[in-house]
Structures are given as C-alpha cells and as structure tokens.
Amino acid sequence: MVPLHWCLLWLLLPLSSRTQKLPTRDEELFQMQIRDKAFFHDSSVIPDGAEISSYLFRDTPKRYFFVVEEDNTPLSVTVTPCDAPLEWKLSLQELPEEASGEGSGDPEPLEQQRQQIINEEGTELFSYKGNDVEYFISSSSPSGLYQLELLSTEKDTHFKVYATTTPESDQPYPELPYDPRVDVTSLGRTTVTLAWKPSPTASLLKQPIQYCVVINREHNFKSLCAVEAKVSADDAFMMAPKPGLDFSPFDFAHFGFPSDNSGKERSFLAKPSPKLGRHVYARPKVDIQKICIGNKNIFTVSDLKPDTQYYFDVFVANSNSNTSTAYVGTFARTKEEAKQKTVELKDGKVTDVFVKRKGAKFLRFAPVSSHQKVTFFIHSCLDAIQIQVRRDGKLLLSQNVEGIRQFQLRGKPKAKYLIRLKGHKKGASMLKILATTRPSKQPFPSLPEDTRIKAFDKLRTCSSATVAWLGTQERNKFCIYKKEVDDNYNEDQKKREQNQCLGPDTRKKSEKVLCKYFHSQNLQKAVTTETIKGLLPGKSYLLDVYVIGHGGHSVKYQSKVVKTRKFC
C-alpha cells in the first residue's frame, strides 16, 4: 500500500510549473509541491504542529488540506478569527487505498482520482460561525484527507490556524487556570487595579510566559490577534511569520491587494501595479492600549479618565511559540471626578485660597443688595494665576494675575458672580481674594508698579548697606527686615522666600530693622531710602520690605540679597 502522504503528493504534483516549499514538522517526511493555481491558488497544506497566519478576502472561501496517515490518530484543529467573524467547516475525504497508475506511466487514472477529490464534498465533521476561538478535538480520528474551509462574509480579514496530531504533547497555547476571570480589585477616579490567577503553563509546566493587558473603551477582545488587527488596521499580518516555521507561501499571495468582487480569476503571480500599493482601509483612530508586564498577575492601570467605562483584557502569551490565550475579560467604570466645592465670598471679607498645580477652584459672590459696581481685589502670593469671572453665566473677565490686581466690573441687580481660579502648571498657587460692592473700604495697601528693592553698591560698608524702594500717594506703613544667609544662597531658596502673602508676623523679632510711614503726592518723589546698620563684614543678608494696609493686610516687596564689604 502506498503511504497516504505520497498519494496526496501524486494527486497534486502534475498541476503546474512553479514549485513552493511547504513547512512541515519533518521536512524529509512531508516535502510537497503544489502547483494548481486554478484550484489551489487560495489553498494550502497545514503543517503538523505549527500555527499559521493567513488572510481572507470577503466572500472568497479559502481551503486548507492535511493528511492523517493512520486510523485512531488524535487530532486537534484551532481556528482564531481576528477582526471579523468567520464561517468554517472541517470535512474528511477518504483517499483510495492504492494509487492508480503506479508503474504503468498512464496518467489517466491519476487525473480521475484528482477530480474525485476535488469534486467530492466529503464528510462534514465540524462547523462553526462566529468570532470566538473555536476548537475541533478528537481523540481517535480516521485516516484520510482533511479539508478546512474558511469564509468571511463581513469583510476582508485575517486569521490563524493550528492543527496537530499530537495534542497531548504539543500544548502550544498557554493554559488558563480553573478560574479564568479577570477581577477588578481596586477602583479609583483615574486608576483601576486588575488581578487574575496565574497560568499553569508557567507554574506547573515551567514554560516561559508573559501577560499582556489590553485597555479600550469599546468592547472586550477574544484573541490577541483581534487586538493587533484593531490597533494596526493597515497591516494584513500583525507579525511577519517566520519562513519555514509558521507560514505557508500561499499566505503572501495576495498580500497588499484590494478585494476583487468582479468574479474574474485573481492572478497573484503578476506583479502589483505601483499605484495600488498596499490597500489601506480608512478606519478611525482606535484608542487601545496594550501593555505586556512579564509574569506578574496583578496590575494597576493609570491615567484613565474619570466617570468613563473601560474594557480590560488579559492575554497569556507563550514566549517560545508566540501563541496566546485570552482570559475572560472584564469592564469597569472609573469613579466620578470629585465635585468642586464652591467657596462663598462675603462682601468686603478677604478669603485665602490654595490651588493645586494645574488645578482649579470655584468661588461664588452674590451681593445681598443692589449695586452698580463690583470690585475684585486679588493678591497672588506665588506664581501667576488665571482668573475668570462670569456674571449669570456670561464671561466678563479672563486674565492672568501676578502680585496685586484690582478689577472693577459693572453691576446688575440680583446678579450672581462665579469666579474660576486656575493654578499655574509649574507649581501650586496661593492667593488672597476680596469681592466688594464698596471699594472705598478695601483692606489691601496700594502698591507702585515696581516693587523691587534697590541696593547702592557704592554705599556698602563692612557693617551697613543702603537700599531704596518706591511708595505711592497713599500713606502706608513700611517695615524692613534682614536675615543672614549663606554666600551660595540661590534662586531656588530665594523663590521659597517669595511668598508675598506671609506678613511680618511670621518673622523673628531679631530680624526687624525698623518701621516707618511715608507717601508723596508727587509720584516722582515717592522714594524712600534706608541704611541698615549693625551688619557683619563679608556676610550676605536677605532684605525684605513689607507694606501694611489700613485693614492690616501686608504685601511683601521683592526680596533683595546684599553683601557687606569684607575689608574697609
């Protein structure tokens, strides 16, 4: 009796002139040449024990063949759809016991046998329609020629097939635990923590595996190739198969060609036109994140959006075979953003506000009496802050504020004002704010446009330093303080000292130099000087000037570092 794999070879050998090498588990045992482009141009032989990747054109069936040489042989066939549901069926065709024409040189009986295989439907063993990873498993299969036919009626798509006659020893796909569910163990506004039971493939079989977590906002995925297809719609194959190991040459026959529904024979031997290139389907950008995390079975997903539903999938992948298995995915909605508490402002009262970096705060001002004008006083203590004011929903003001600013807006009977404060992206912000319908009673001191302290270098001595600063037309109280600092006092330290909202009450009594009142109706002459005495030779001092308003609120001028002479 002629072996069945040689019989299949004889049936397929005299069909064309081109030869292509097909991968098998044993190359010497299973060298086959397939040549019939009329029938086998969309077909291939499935190698035993290797996963193949291939492509389907819509409404164009594709057939795969493989031989089981002996009766009572175990058989397992796995089909993995990627980005579209598939219809597939597995059927068995019995081969003749002896190959006709053996030794006679007469090809006629052989041609009749070939036509018999092509024309016969065979016995259908299994069929499936859907997008699940589906299996056909038999512990005892008869010998014969098996045909796997696949069809996509929805769209052009790709898929994976694995067939083996030694399923017990192969175990190409990582095993799932007895409980294959992915659990959500912690849920926050922007984070979700996932946990799952480890795969026995790693714990018992000691095979190298890694887990990949997939996050998206559309649906759960049933296979890793479905994820890859969604992420890279332009790629017909997500990972290029390795020649001679896990691909059939026929898989690349139509690579990059658009689907042809004209009914004409598709010639895949001709070179494609340069104008066609690879066919790209126009799809919207898909928001999918895939993170491979090694062999850990707990993972926290971060940077999610609040009050948003996400779908989470976990895949265990065998690092050796490059195959994967999907856990039962889950979904969860992140918690809502904490509702902003609105601070109520009282007429004429100063309110302290802290705003996180890039954060926001909302304040509300509702005057109890009718008014013609509303005045807002803002004292930004650190970095600049953005302020927006809306009256009954209408935007009246949007500006960045540094130091002290005053805004006067036209009033309206029974109007309500919503103030939004937005923090700086470099750091947190602190400020004092006052809203009033009686601006004459404002508690903040008036400030000149320039709040720098000027030091006179020529007037420096070993024990004193002379400085000057500007005033205003309003009579205010000024207090000056000194503090010895290191010679390497830098800008970062200086910035920490620049909180303009900290008043002289936070300073040590020993640091106080003096307090005095002054003003000038002539702004050109609103300048005062002061000589700070009792300093040590060759030392650096940080000088601060505070101006204190009638309501007791103080504002600090920009700090100044001076250094006394070492030798006099």
Coordinates of C-alpha atoms in Angstrom, one line a residue:
M1 CA 0.0 0.0 0.0
V2 CA 1.3 3.4 -0.9
P3 CA 1.5 5.8 2.1
L4 CA -1.2 8.4 2.1
H5 CA 1.1 11.4 2.1
W6 CA 2.7 10.2 -1.1
C7 CA -0.7 9.6 -2.5
L8 CA -1.6 13.3 -1.8
L9 CA 1.7 14.3 -3.5
W10 CA 0.8 12.4 -6.6
L11 CA -2.6 14.0 -6.8
L12 CA -1.2 17.5 -6.6
L13 CA 2.1 17.2 -8.4
P14 CA 1.3 17.4 -12.1
L15 CA -0.8 20.6 -11.8
S16 CA 1.6 23.5 -12.7
S17 CA 5.2 24.6 -13.3
R18 CA 6.0 26.7 -10.2
T19 CA 7.2 24.9 -7.1
Q20 CA 6.9 26.1 -3.5
K21 CA 8.2 24.5 -0.4
L22 CA 5.8 23.9 2.4
P23 CA 6.8 23.8 6.1
T24 CA 6.3 20.6 8.0
R25 CA 7.3 19.2 11.3
D26 CA 9.5 16.6 9.4
E27 CA 10.8 18.1 6.1
E28 CA 12.0 14.8 4.8
L29 CA 8.7 13.1 5.5
F30 CA 6.4 15.8 4.2
Q31 CA 8.1 17.6 1.2
M32 CA 5.2 18.7 -1.1
Q33 CA 4.9 20.7 -4.2
I34 CA 1.6 22.4 -5.0
R35 CA 1.1 23.9 -8.5
D36 CA -2.6 24.2 -9.4
K37 CA -3.3 27.9 -9.4
A38 CA -6.8 27.3 -10.8
F39 CA -7.9 25.4 -7.7
F40 CA -5.2 25.7 -5.1
H41 CA -4.4 29.4 -5.6
D42 CA -6.3 30.1 -2.4
S43 CA -5.4 26.9 -0.7
S44 CA -2.5 25.4 1.3
V45 CA -1.4 22.4 3.2
I46 CA -1.5 22.8 7.0
P47 CA 1.8 21.8 8.7
D48 CA 1.6 19.5 11.7
G49 CA 2.2 21.3 14.9
A50 CA 2.8 24.9 13.8
E51 CA 0.4 27.9 13.8
I52 CA -0.1 29.7 10.5
S53 CA -1.4 33.2 9.8
S54 CA -3.4 33.9 6.7
Y55 CA -5.7 36.4 5.0
L56 CA -9.3 36.0 3.7
F57 CA -11.0 38.2 1.1
R58 CA -14.7 38.8 1.7
D59 CA -16.9 36.1 0.1
T60 CA -13.9 34.2 -1.1
P61 CA -13.5 30.8 0.6
K62 CA -10.1 29.5 1.4
R63 CA -9.2 25.8 1.8
Y64 CA -6.5 24.1 3.7
F65 CA -5.6 20.4 3.5
F66 CA -3.8 18.0 5.7
V67 CA -3.4 14.2 5.8
V68 CA -3.9 11.8 8.8
E69 CA -2.0 8.7 7.8
E70 CA -3.3 6.2 10.3
D71 CA -6.6 5.4 11.9
N72 CA -7.3 6.1 15.5
T73 CA -5.0 9.2 15.4
P74 CA -5.6 12.1 17.9
L75 CA -6.4 15.3 16.1
S76 CA -6.8 18.9 17.2
V77 CA -7.6 21.9 15.0
T78 CA -7.8 25.5 16.3
V79 CA -9.1 28.5 14.3
T80 CA -8.6 32.0 15.7
P81 CA -10.6 34.8 14.0
C82 CA -9.0 38.2 14.2
D83 CA -11.1 41.3 13.3
A84 CA -14.2 39.6 11.7
P85 CA -16.4 36.6 12.4
L86 CA -15.6 33.5 10.3
E87 CA -17.6 30.6 8.9
W88 CA -15.5 27.4 8.8
K89 CA -16.0 23.7 8.5
L90 CA -13.8 20.7 8.7
S91 CA -14.6 17.7 6.4
L92 CA -13.0 14.3 5.7
Q93 CA -12.4 12.8 2.3
E94 CA -11.2 9.2 2.1
L95 CA -8.2 8.5 -0.1
P96 CA -8.0 5.4 -2.4
E97 CA -6.2 2.5 -0.8
E98 CA -3.7 2.3 -3.7
A99 CA -2.6 5.0 -6.1
S100 CA -3.8 4.0 -9.6
G101 CA -1.3 4.1 -12.5
E102 CA 1.6 3.0 -10.3
G103 CA 4.5 1.9 -12.5
S104 CA 2.3 2.0 -15.7
G105 CA 3.2 5.5 -16.7
D106 CA -0.5 6.1 -17.6
P107 CA -1.7 9.4 -16.1
E108 CA -5.4 8.9 -16.8
P109 CA -6.4 7.1 -13.6
L110 CA -4.5 9.6 -11.6
E111 CA -6.4 12.5 -13.2
Q112 CA -9.6 10.8 -12.4
Q113 CA -8.6 10.4 -8.7
R114 CA -7.6 14.1 -8.6
Q115 CA -11.0 15.1 -9.9
Q116 CA -12.7 12.8 -7.5
I117 CA -11.0 14.5 -4.5
I118 CA -11.9 18.0 -5.9
N119 CA -15.5 17.2 -6.7
E120 CA -16.4 15.2 -3.6
E121 CA -17.9 17.0 -0.7
G122 CA -16.6 14.6 1.9
T123 CA -18.0 14.0 5.4
E124 CA -18.5 17.1 7.4
L125 CA -17.0 16.7 10.9
F126 CA -17.5 20.1 12.4
S127 CA -18.7 23.6 11.5
Y128 CA -18.7 26.9 13.3
K129 CA -19.8 30.5 12.6
G130 CA -18.7 33.4 14.9
N131 CA -15.7 35.3 16.2
D132 CA -14.7 33.0 19.1
V133 CA -11.5 31.0 19.2
E134 CA -13.0 27.6 18.4
Y135 CA -11.6 24.1 18.5
F136 CA -12.2 20.7 17.0
I137 CA -10.7 17.9 19.1
S138 CA -10.9 14.2 18.5
S139 CA -9.0 11.5 20.5
S140 CA -9.4 9.0 17.6
S141 CA -9.6 10.2 14.0
P142 CA -9.8 8.0 10.9
S143 CA -7.0 8.3 8.3
G144 CA -7.7 10.4 5.2
L145 CA -7.5 13.8 3.6
Y146 CA -8.9 16.5 5.8
Q147 CA -10.2 19.8 4.3
L148 CA -10.6 23.0 6.3
E149 CA -12.7 25.6 4.5
L150 CA -13.0 29.2 5.8
L151 CA -15.2 32.1 4.7
S152 CA -15.6 35.7 5.8
T153 CA -18.9 37.3 4.7
E154 CA -18.4 40.5 6.5
K155 CA -15.1 41.9 5.2
D156 CA -11.5 41.1 4.3
T157 CA -9.9 39.8 7.4
H158 CA -7.0 37.6 8.7
F159 CA -7.0 34.6 11.0
K160 CA -4.8 31.9 12.5
V161 CA -4.9 28.1 12.2
Y162 CA -3.2 25.4 14.2
A163 CA -3.5 21.7 13.6
T164 CA -1.7 18.8 15.3
T165 CA -1.9 15.0 15.6
T166 CA -0.1 15.1 18.9
P167 CA -2.3 17.4 21.0
E168 CA -1.3 15.9 24.4
S169 CA 2.4 16.6 24.0
D170 CA 2.2 19.8 21.9
Q171 CA 0.3 22.1 24.2
P172 CA 1.1 25.2 22.0
Y173 CA -1.4 27.5 23.7
P174 CA -0.8 28.6 27.3
E175 CA -3.3 27.0 29.7
L176 CA -5.8 29.0 31.7
P177 CA -6.4 28.4 35.4
Y178 CA -9.6 26.8 36.7
D179 CA -11.0 30.3 37.2
P180 CA -10.0 32.3 34.1
R181 CA -11.7 35.6 35.1
V182 CA -10.0 39.0 35.4
D183 CA -11.1 40.7 38.6
V184 CA -11.2 44.4 39.5
T185 CA -9.7 44.7 42.9
S186 CA -9.5 48.5 43.2
L187 CA -11.3 51.3 41.5
G188 CA -10.5 55.0 41.5
R189 CA -11.1 58.1 39.5
T190 CA -8.1 57.6 37.2
T191 CA -6.9 54.1 38.2
V192 CA -8.1 50.5 38.1
T193 CA -6.2 47.6 39.7
L194 CA -6.7 44.2 38.0
A195 CA -5.8 40.7 39.3
W196 CA -6.0 37.2 37.8
K197 CA -4.9 33.7 38.7
P198 CA -1.6 32.6 37.2
S199 CA -1.5 30.3 34.2
P200 CA -0.5 26.6 34.9
T201 CA 1.8 26.8 31.9
A202 CA 4.2 28.9 34.0
S203 CA 3.6 27.4 37.5
L204 CA 3.4 23.7 36.5
L205 CA 5.0 23.3 33.1
K206 CA 7.7 25.9 33.7
Q207 CA 7.4 27.3 30.2
P208 CA 8.3 31.0 29.6
I209 CA 5.2 33.2 29.5
Q210 CA 4.2 36.8 29.8
Y211 CA 0.9 38.6 30.5
C212 CA -0.3 41.4 28.3
V213 CA -3.1 43.7 29.5
V214 CA -5.3 45.5 26.9
I215 CA -7.4 48.5 27.7
N216 CA -10.0 50.1 25.5
R217 CA -13.4 51.8 25.6
E218 CA -15.3 49.8 23.0
H219 CA -15.6 46.1 23.9
N220 CA -13.7 43.1 25.2
F221 CA -11.5 41.1 22.8
K222 CA -11.4 37.3 22.4
S223 CA -7.9 37.0 21.0
L224 CA -4.6 38.9 20.9
C225 CA -4.6 39.0 17.1
A226 CA -8.0 40.7 17.2
V227 CA -6.4 43.4 19.3
E228 CA -3.4 43.7 16.9
A229 CA -5.8 43.9 14.0
K230 CA -7.7 46.7 15.6
V231 CA -4.6 48.6 16.5
S232 CA -3.0 48.3 13.1
A233 CA -5.7 48.2 10.5
D234 CA -3.2 48.8 7.8
D235 CA -1.3 45.6 8.5
A236 CA -2.6 42.4 7.0
F237 CA -0.3 40.5 9.2
M238 CA 0.4 41.8 12.7
M239 CA 3.7 40.0 13.0
A240 CA 5.6 38.6 10.0
P241 CA 5.6 34.8 10.2
K242 CA 9.0 33.1 10.0
P243 CA 9.6 31.3 6.7
G244 CA 9.8 27.6 7.0
L245 CA 8.4 27.6 10.5
D246 CA 4.9 29.0 10.8
F247 CA 3.7 30.2 7.4
S248 CA 2.5 28.9 4.1
P249 CA 3.8 30.7 0.9
F250 CA 0.3 31.0 -0.2
D251 CA -0.5 33.3 2.7
F252 CA 1.5 36.0 1.0
A253 CA -0.1 35.5 -2.5
H254 CA -2.5 38.4 -2.2
F255 CA -0.6 40.5 0.4
G256 CA -1.4 44.1 -0.2
F257 CA -4.0 43.6 -3.0
P258 CA -7.6 45.0 -2.7
S259 CA -10.5 42.7 -2.7
D260 CA -11.8 41.9 -6.2
N261 CA -15.5 41.1 -6.4
S262 CA -15.8 41.1 -10.2
G263 CA -15.8 37.3 -10.4
K264 CA -12.7 37.2 -12.5
E265 CA -9.8 35.0 -11.7
R266 CA -7.4 36.8 -9.4
S267 CA -3.8 36.5 -10.7
F268 CA -1.4 36.6 -7.8
L269 CA 1.7 35.7 -9.8
A270 CA 1.6 39.0 -11.7
K271 CA 3.4 41.9 -10.0
P272 CA 1.1 44.5 -8.5
S273 CA 0.9 47.9 -10.0
P274 CA 2.9 50.5 -8.1
K275 CA -0.2 52.7 -8.0
L276 CA -2.1 50.1 -6.0
G277 CA 0.5 49.7 -3.2
R278 CA -0.9 48.2 -0.1
H279 CA -4.6 48.5 0.3
V280 CA -5.4 50.6 3.4
Y281 CA -8.9 50.6 4.9
A282 CA -10.0 54.0 6.2
R283 CA -10.7 53.4 9.9
P284 CA -10.9 55.9 12.7
K285 CA -8.1 56.0 15.2
V286 CA -8.8 53.4 17.9
D287 CA -7.9 54.2 21.5
I288 CA -6.4 50.9 22.6
Q289 CA -3.5 50.4 25.0
K290 CA -1.6 47.2 25.2
I291 CA 0.9 46.7 28.0
C292 CA 3.0 43.5 28.4
I293 CA 4.0 43.2 32.1
G294 CA 6.1 39.9 32.3
N295 CA 4.8 37.2 34.7
K296 CA 3.1 39.5 37.2
N297 CA -0.6 38.7 37.7
I298 CA -1.6 42.0 39.3
F299 CA -1.5 45.3 37.5
T300 CA -2.7 48.9 38.1
V301 CA -3.9 50.8 35.0
S302 CA -3.4 54.6 35.5
D303 CA -4.1 57.8 33.7
L304 CA -7.7 56.9 33.0
K305 CA -10.5 59.4 32.6
P306 CA -13.0 59.8 35.5
D307 CA -16.5 58.5 35.1
T308 CA -15.6 56.5 32.0
Q309 CA -16.3 52.9 31.2
Y310 CA -13.2 50.8 30.2
Y311 CA -12.9 47.2 29.0
F312 CA -9.9 45.2 30.3
D313 CA -8.5 42.0 28.8
V314 CA -5.6 39.9 29.8
F315 CA -3.7 37.5 27.5
V316 CA -1.1 34.9 28.5
A317 CA 1.5 34.5 25.7
N318 CA 4.0 31.7 25.3
S319 CA 7.3 33.3 24.6
N320 CA 8.7 30.3 22.8
S321 CA 5.8 29.5 20.4
N322 CA 4.5 33.1 20.2
T323 CA 0.9 31.8 20.8
S324 CA -1.5 33.3 23.3
T325 CA -4.7 32.6 25.2
A326 CA -7.3 35.1 26.4
Y327 CA -8.6 35.2 30.0
V328 CA -12.3 36.2 30.5
G329 CA -12.1 40.0 30.2
T330 CA -14.0 42.4 32.4
F331 CA -15.1 46.0 32.4
A332 CA -15.5 48.8 34.9
R333 CA -16.4 52.5 35.1
T334 CA -14.0 54.8 36.9
K335 CA -15.3 56.9 39.7
E336 CA -16.7 60.4 39.1
E337 CA -14.5 63.4 39.4
A338 CA -14.9 64.9 42.9
K339 CA -17.4 67.7 42.6
Q340 CA -15.8 71.1 43.0
K341 CA -16.8 72.7 46.2
T342 CA -17.8 76.3 45.6
V343 CA -16.5 78.8 48.2
E344 CA -18.9 81.6 49.1
L345 CA -17.3 85.1 49.2
K346 CA -18.7 87.6 51.7
D347 CA -18.8 91.3 50.8
G348 CA -15.7 93.0 52.0
K349 CA -14.1 90.0 53.6
V350 CA -10.6 88.6 52.5
T351 CA -10.6 84.9 51.7
D352 CA -7.4 82.8 51.5
V353 CA -7.4 80.3 48.6
F354 CA -5.0 77.4 47.8
V355 CA -4.9 76.0 44.2
K356 CA -3.1 72.8 43.3
R357 CA -0.7 72.8 40.3
K358 CA -2.8 72.8 37.2
G359 CA -5.8 72.6 39.5
A360 CA -8.9 74.9 39.7
K361 CA -11.0 76.4 42.4
F362 CA -14.5 77.9 42.1
L363 CA -15.8 80.8 44.2
R364 CA -19.3 82.5 44.2
F365 CA -20.2 86.0 45.1
A366 CA -23.9 87.0 45.5
P367 CA -24.3 90.6 46.8
V368 CA -27.3 90.9 49.0
S369 CA -28.1 94.5 47.9
S370 CA -28.5 96.1 44.6
H371 CA -25.2 97.5 43.3
Q372 CA -23.8 99.5 40.4
K373 CA -20.2 98.1 40.5
V374 CA -18.4 95.1 41.9
T375 CA -14.7 95.3 42.7
F376 CA -12.4 92.3 43.0
F377 CA -9.0 92.5 44.7
I378 CA -6.6 89.6 44.1
H379 CA -3.3 89.2 45.8
S380 CA -1.3 86.3 44.1
C381 CA 1.2 85.1 46.7
L382 CA 3.4 82.9 44.5
D383 CA 3.2 82.1 40.8
A384 CA 0.8 83.8 38.4
I385 CA -2.8 82.6 38.5
Q386 CA -5.6 82.8 35.9
I387 CA -8.9 84.3 36.9
Q388 CA -12.2 84.2 35.1
V389 CA -15.3 86.0 36.3
R390 CA -18.8 85.2 34.9
R391 CA -22.0 87.1 35.8
D392 CA -25.1 84.9 35.4
G393 CA -23.1 82.7 33.0
K394 CA -21.7 85.5 30.9
L395 CA -17.9 85.8 30.8
L396 CA -16.8 89.3 31.9
L397 CA -13.2 88.8 32.7
S398 CA -10.3 86.4 31.9
Q399 CA -6.7 87.4 32.9
N400 CA -3.5 86.2 34.4
V401 CA -2.6 87.8 37.8
E402 CA 0.7 88.4 39.4
G403 CA 1.1 90.3 42.7
I404 CA -1.9 92.5 43.5
R405 CA -4.5 93.4 40.9
Q406 CA -7.8 95.2 41.2
F407 CA -10.8 94.7 38.7
Q408 CA -13.9 96.7 38.7
L409 CA -17.0 95.3 36.9
R410 CA -20.4 96.8 36.1
G411 CA -23.0 95.5 38.5
K412 CA -26.5 94.2 37.9
P413 CA -29.5 93.8 40.3
K414 CA -29.6 90.4 41.9
A415 CA -26.7 89.2 39.8
K416 CA -24.5 86.3 40.9
Y417 CA -20.8 86.1 40.1
L418 CA -18.9 82.8 39.5
I419 CA -15.1 83.1 39.9
R420 CA -12.8 80.4 38.5
L421 CA -9.2 80.3 39.6
K422 CA -6.8 78.1 37.6
G423 CA -3.4 77.1 39.0
H424 CA 0.0 77.5 37.3
K425 CA 1.4 74.5 35.5
K426 CA 4.8 75.0 37.3
G427 CA 3.5 74.8 40.9
A428 CA 0.8 75.3 43.4
S429 CA -0.7 78.8 43.9
M430 CA -1.8 80.7 46.9
L431 CA -3.8 83.9 46.9
K432 CA -6.0 86.3 48.8
I433 CA -9.2 87.5 47.2
L434 CA -11.8 90.1 48.2
A435 CA -15.0 91.0 46.5
T436 CA -17.0 94.0 47.5
T437 CA -19.6 96.5 46.3
R438 CA -18.0 99.2 48.5
P439 CA -14.4 99.6 47.0
S440 CA -13.5 102.5 49.3
K441 CA -13.1 100.1 52.2
Q442 CA -10.6 97.8 50.6
P443 CA -8.1 96.4 53.1
F444 CA -5.1 95.9 50.7
P445 CA -2.4 98.6 50.6
S446 CA -1.8 100.3 47.3
L447 CA 1.5 99.4 45.5
P448 CA 3.7 101.0 43.0
E449 CA 4.2 99.4 39.6
D450 CA 7.8 98.5 40.5
T451 CA 8.1 96.6 43.8
R452 CA 11.9 95.9 43.6
I453 CA 14.4 96.9 46.3
K454 CA 17.4 98.8 45.0
A455 CA 20.8 98.4 46.7
F456 CA 23.5 101.1 46.3
D457 CA 26.8 99.3 45.8
K458 CA 28.9 102.4 46.3
L459 CA 27.3 103.0 49.7
R460 CA 28.2 99.5 51.0
T461 CA 30.4 99.3 54.0
C462 CA 31.7 96.4 56.2
S463 CA 28.8 96.9 58.6
S464 CA 26.0 98.6 56.6
A465 CA 24.0 98.6 53.4
T466 CA 21.8 101.3 51.9
V467 CA 18.7 100.5 50.0
A468 CA 15.7 102.3 48.5
W469 CA 12.2 101.5 47.3
L470 CA 9.2 103.2 45.8
G471 CA 6.0 104.3 47.6
T472 CA 2.6 105.7 46.5
Q473 CA 0.4 108.7 47.0
E474 CA -1.3 106.8 49.8
R475 CA 0.2 107.0 53.3
N476 CA 1.2 103.4 54.2
K477 CA 3.3 101.8 56.9
F478 CA 6.6 100.1 55.7
C479 CA 8.6 97.6 57.7
I480 CA 12.1 96.3 56.7
Y481 CA 13.6 93.0 57.9
K482 CA 17.0 91.4 57.5
K483 CA 18.2 87.8 57.7
E484 CA 21.8 86.5 57.3
V485 CA 22.1 83.9 54.5
D486 CA 24.9 81.7 53.1
D487 CA 27.0 83.1 50.3
N488 CA 25.7 80.3 48.0
Y489 CA 22.1 81.5 48.5
N490 CA 20.5 80.6 45.1
E491 CA 17.4 81.4 43.2
D492 CA 15.5 78.3 44.4
Q493 CA 16.0 79.3 48.0
K494 CA 15.0 82.8 47.1
K495 CA 11.8 81.6 45.4
R496 CA 10.8 79.8 48.6
E497 CA 11.2 83.1 50.4
Q498 CA 9.0 84.9 47.9
N499 CA 5.6 84.1 49.4
Q500 CA 4.2 87.6 49.3
C501 CA 1.2 86.7 51.5
L502 CA 3.4 85.9 54.5
G503 CA 3.4 89.0 56.7
P504 CA 5.9 90.4 59.2
D505 CA 4.1 88.5 61.9
T506 CA 5.9 85.3 60.6
R507 CA 9.4 86.9 61.1
K508 CA 11.6 86.8 64.2
K509 CA 11.8 89.9 66.2
S510 CA 15.6 89.9 65.9
E511 CA 15.2 90.3 62.1
K512 CA 13.2 93.5 62.3
V513 CA 15.2 96.7 61.4
L514 CA 12.5 99.4 61.6
C515 CA 9.0 100.5 60.5
K516 CA 8.1 103.9 59.1
Y517 CA 5.3 105.8 57.3
F518 CA 5.8 107.7 54.1
H519 CA 4.0 108.8 50.9
S520 CA 4.2 111.6 48.3
Q521 CA 1.6 113.3 46.2
N522 CA 4.3 113.6 43.6
L523 CA 4.9 110.0 42.4
Q524 CA 8.3 111.1 41.0
K525 CA 9.4 111.8 44.6
A526 CA 7.7 108.8 46.2
V527 CA 11.0 107.2 47.0
T528 CA 12.5 106.4 50.4
T529 CA 15.9 105.2 51.4
E530 CA 17.2 103.4 54.5
T531 CA 20.6 102.4 55.8
I532 CA 20.7 99.0 57.6
K533 CA 23.4 99.1 60.2
G534 CA 25.0 96.6 62.6
L535 CA 25.9 94.1 59.9
L536 CA 29.0 91.8 59.9
P537 CA 31.9 92.2 57.4
G538 CA 31.8 89.9 54.3
K539 CA 28.4 88.5 55.0
S540 CA 25.3 88.1 52.8
Y541 CA 21.8 89.3 54.0
L542 CA 18.3 88.8 52.7
L543 CA 16.3 92.1 52.9
D544 CA 12.5 92.3 52.8
V545 CA 10.2 95.3 52.8
Y546 CA 6.6 94.9 53.9
V547 CA 3.8 97.5 53.1
I548 CA 0.9 97.3 55.5
G549 CA -2.6 98.5 54.6
H550 CA -5.3 100.1 56.7
G551 CA -7.0 96.8 57.2
G552 CA -3.9 95.1 58.5
H553 CA -3.1 93.1 55.3
S554 CA 0.5 93.3 54.2
V555 CA 2.3 92.8 50.9
K556 CA 6.0 92.0 50.6
Y557 CA 8.2 93.6 48.0
Q558 CA 10.6 91.5 46.0
S559 CA 13.4 90.3 48.2
K560 CA 17.0 91.6 47.8
V561 CA 20.3 89.9 48.8
V562 CA 23.1 92.3 49.7
K563 CA 26.7 91.5 50.8
T564 CA 28.8 93.8 53.1
R565 CA 32.4 94.6 52.2
K566 CA 35.0 92.2 53.7
F567 CA 37.7 94.8 54.1
C568 CA 37.2 98.5 54.8

